[in-house]
mmCIF file of C-alpha atoms in Angstrom:
data_model
loop_
_atom_site.group_PDB
_atom_site.id
_atom_site.type_symbol
_atom_site.label_atom_id
_atom_site.label_comp_id
_atom_site.label_asym_id
_atom_site.label_seq_id
_atom_site.Cartn_x
_atom_site.Cartn_y
_atom_site.Cartn_z
ATOM 1 C CA MET H 974 -8.203 8.455 -30.265
ATOM 2 C CA ASP H 975 -10.083 5.344 -31.486
ATOM 3 C CA PRO H 976 -11.552 3.673 -28.556
ATOM 4 C CA GLU H 977 -11.069 0.445 -29.397
ATOM 5 C CA CYS H 978 -7.099 1.635 -29.297
ATOM 6 C CA PRO H 979 -5.478 -1.106 -27.574
ATOM 7 C CA SER H 980 -3.105 2.133 -26.312
ATOM 8 C CA ARG H 981 -6.556 2.502 -24.194
ATOM 9 C CA VAL H 982 -5.744 0.302 -21.265
ATOM 10 C CA VAL H 983 -2.263 0.838 -20.834
ATOM 11 C CA LEU H 984 -3.120 4.349 -20.901
ATOM 12 C CA GLN H 985 -5.980 3.731 -18.050
ATOM 13 C CA ARG H 986 -3.799 1.544 -16.339
ATOM 14 C CA ILE H 987 -0.035 3.661 -16.389
ATOM 15 C CA GLY H 988 -2.419 7.056 -16.185
ATOM 16 C CA ASP H 989 -4.515 5.479 -12.425
ATOM 17 C CA LYS H 990 -4.180 6.861 -9.287
ATOM 18 C CA TRP H 991 -1.942 4.457 -8.072
ATOM 19 C CA THR H 992 0.372 2.637 -9.742
ATOM 20 C CA PRO H 993 2.739 5.439 -10.727
ATOM 21 C CA LEU H 994 3.310 5.485 -7.374
ATOM 22 C CA ILE H 995 3.881 1.400 -6.358
ATOM 23 C CA VAL H 996 6.241 1.221 -9.431
ATOM 24 C CA GLN H 997 8.355 4.016 -8.213
ATOM 25 C CA ALA H 998 8.142 2.405 -4.706
ATOM 26 C CA LEU H 999 9.024 -1.086 -6.114
ATOM 27 C CA LYS H 1000 12.250 0.268 -7.906
ATOM 28 C CA ASP H 1001 14.889 -0.349 -5.769
ATOM 29 C CA GLY H 1002 13.703 -3.950 -5.065
ATOM 30 C CA ALA H 1003 11.091 -6.214 -4.176
ATOM 31 C CA LEU H 1004 8.594 -5.126 -1.766
ATOM 32 C CA ARG H 1005 6.590 -7.013 1.311
ATOM 33 C CA PHE H 1006 3.213 -5.571 1.326
ATOM 34 C CA SER H 1007 2.856 -3.892 4.519
ATOM 35 C CA ALA H 1008 6.672 -2.593 4.246
ATOM 36 C CA LEU H 1009 4.484 -1.027 -0.148
ATOM 37 C CA ARG H 1010 1.343 0.208 1.416
ATOM 38 C CA VAL H 1011 3.906 2.485 3.583
ATOM 39 C CA ALA H 1012 5.678 3.677 1.278
ATOM 40 C CA VAL H 1013 2.992 5.041 -1.678
ATOM 41 C CA GLY H 1014 1.005 6.150 2.386
ATOM 42 C CA GLY H 1015 -2.229 6.980 2.346
ATOM 43 C CA ILE H 1016 -3.666 3.054 -0.196
ATOM 44 C CA THR H 1017 -6.467 0.984 1.717
ATOM 45 C CA PRO H 1018 -4.998 -2.173 1.802
ATOM 46 C CA LYS H 1019 -8.586 -3.927 -0.615
ATOM 47 C CA VAL H 1020 -7.330 -0.441 -3.433
ATOM 48 C CA LEU H 1021 -3.510 -1.842 -2.811
ATOM 49 C CA THR H 1022 -3.974 -5.922 -3.092
ATOM 50 C CA GLN H 1023 -6.856 -4.968 -5.770
ATOM 51 C CA THR H 1024 -4.091 -2.694 -7.566
ATOM 52 C CA LEU H 1025 -0.791 -5.292 -7.257
ATOM 53 C CA ARG H 1026 -2.962 -7.500 -8.816
ATOM 54 C CA THR H 1027 -3.957 -5.851 -12.165
ATOM 55 C CA LEU H 1028 -0.397 -5.198 -12.328
ATOM 56 C CA GLU H 1029 0.717 -8.669 -11.208
ATOM 57 C CA ARG H 1030 -2.051 -9.920 -14.221
ATOM 58 C CA ASP H 1031 -0.437 -6.544 -16.745
ATOM 59 C CA GLY H 1032 3.115 -8.314 -16.671
ATOM 60 C CA LEU H 1033 4.688 -5.194 -14.575
ATOM 61 C CA VAL H 1034 5.043 -6.662 -11.084
ATOM 62 C CA ALA H 1035 5.904 -10.860 -10.215
ATOM 63 C CA ARG H 1036 3.847 -11.719 -6.540
ATOM 64 C CA ALA H 1037 6.764 -13.742 -5.100
ATOM 65 C CA VAL H 1038 4.942 -16.387 -1.868
ATOM 66 C CA TYR H 1039 7.196 -17.749 0.659
ATOM 67 C CA ALA H 1040 7.032 -21.072 2.526
ATOM 68 C CA GLU H 1041 8.066 -19.236 5.443
ATOM 69 C CA VAL H 1042 6.009 -19.406 9.518
ATOM 70 C CA PRO H 1043 4.491 -17.321 8.186
ATOM 71 C CA VAL H 1044 3.987 -16.934 5.212
ATOM 72 C CA ARG H 1045 6.162 -14.866 2.893
ATOM 73 C CA VAL H 1046 4.745 -12.648 0.043
ATOM 74 C CA GLU H 1047 6.395 -9.793 -2.085
ATOM 75 C CA TYR H 1048 6.624 -8.188 -4.941
ATOM 76 C CA ARG H 1049 8.822 -6.867 -7.385
ATOM 77 C CA LEU H 1050 8.878 -5.575 -10.880
ATOM 78 C CA THR H 1051 9.237 -7.400 -13.944
ATOM 79 C CA PRO H 1052 11.781 -6.924 -16.234
ATOM 80 C CA LEU H 1053 8.587 -4.733 -17.946
ATOM 81 C CA GLY H 1054 7.910 -2.891 -15.253
ATOM 82 C CA GLU H 1055 11.147 -1.417 -14.969
ATOM 83 C CA SER H 1056 10.308 -0.625 -18.057
ATOM 84 C CA LEU H 1057 8.153 1.684 -17.293
ATOM 85 C CA LEU H 1058 10.273 3.506 -14.917
ATOM 86 C CA GLY H 1059 12.049 5.850 -17.663
ATOM 87 C CA PRO H 1060 8.646 7.289 -18.772
ATOM 88 C CA LEU H 1061 7.218 8.126 -14.962
ATOM 89 C CA ASP H 1062 10.835 9.588 -14.277
ATOM 90 C CA ALA H 1063 10.002 11.877 -17.022
ATOM 91 C CA ILE H 1064 6.361 12.235 -15.674
ATOM 92 C CA ARG H 1065 7.516 13.034 -12.403
ATOM 93 C CA ASP H 1066 10.394 15.873 -13.723
ATOM 94 C CA TRP H 1067 7.805 17.698 -15.859
ATOM 95 C CA ALA H 1068 5.339 17.860 -12.497
ATOM 96 C CA GLU H 1069 7.691 18.566 -10.466
ATOM 97 C CA THR H 1070 9.443 21.579 -12.491
ATOM 98 C CA HIS H 1071 6.179 23.260 -13.535
ATOM 99 C CA SER H 1072 3.828 22.299 -10.198
ATOM 100 C CA ARG H 1073 4.201 25.988 -9.157
ATOM 101 C CA LYS H 1074 2.413 26.987 -12.416
ATOM 102 C CA ILE H 1075 -0.068 24.786 -12.032
ATOM 103 C CA LEU H 1076 -1.267 25.382 -9.089
ATOM 104 C CA ASP H 1077 -0.585 29.777 -9.549
ATOM 105 C CA ALA H 1078 -3.197 28.374 -12.563
ATOM 106 C CA ARG H 1079 -5.251 26.804 -10.448
ATOM 107 C CA ASP H 1080 -5.462 29.807 -7.599
ATOM 108 C CA ALA H 1081 -5.925 32.590 -10.153
ATOM 109 C CA PHE H 1082 -8.786 30.504 -12.002
ATOM 110 C CA ASP H 1083 -10.834 30.152 -8.628
ATOM 111 C CA ALA H 1084 -10.502 33.540 -8.087
ATOM 112 C CA ALA H 1085 -11.415 34.776 -11.454
ATOM 113 C CA THR H 1086 -14.525 32.455 -10.816
ATOM 114 C CA ALA H 1087 -15.176 33.227 -7.900
#
């Protein structure tokens, strides 16, 4: 719980809105920017670019540029990024198992406070 603990930075990264979705989208292999944007859904090009740069900086994603016309750029998980798939799968499984209970609790709370 120490504000200076390095794990806080990591937890902020993997707990943001887009990182888990991008990591999941890349689990089956490299994707180009446009295919990644479609796979994630709802993310703007600007936010996708920013998130990919951060993930690359953190060593979770690798960017490969191919000298073709037009230039081809692909993104893939690094071994460190692949190691995140297990924990994210566990969180996704938990969310899928408990989402109905959470939505019911929200409805009950909102009804009680309305």
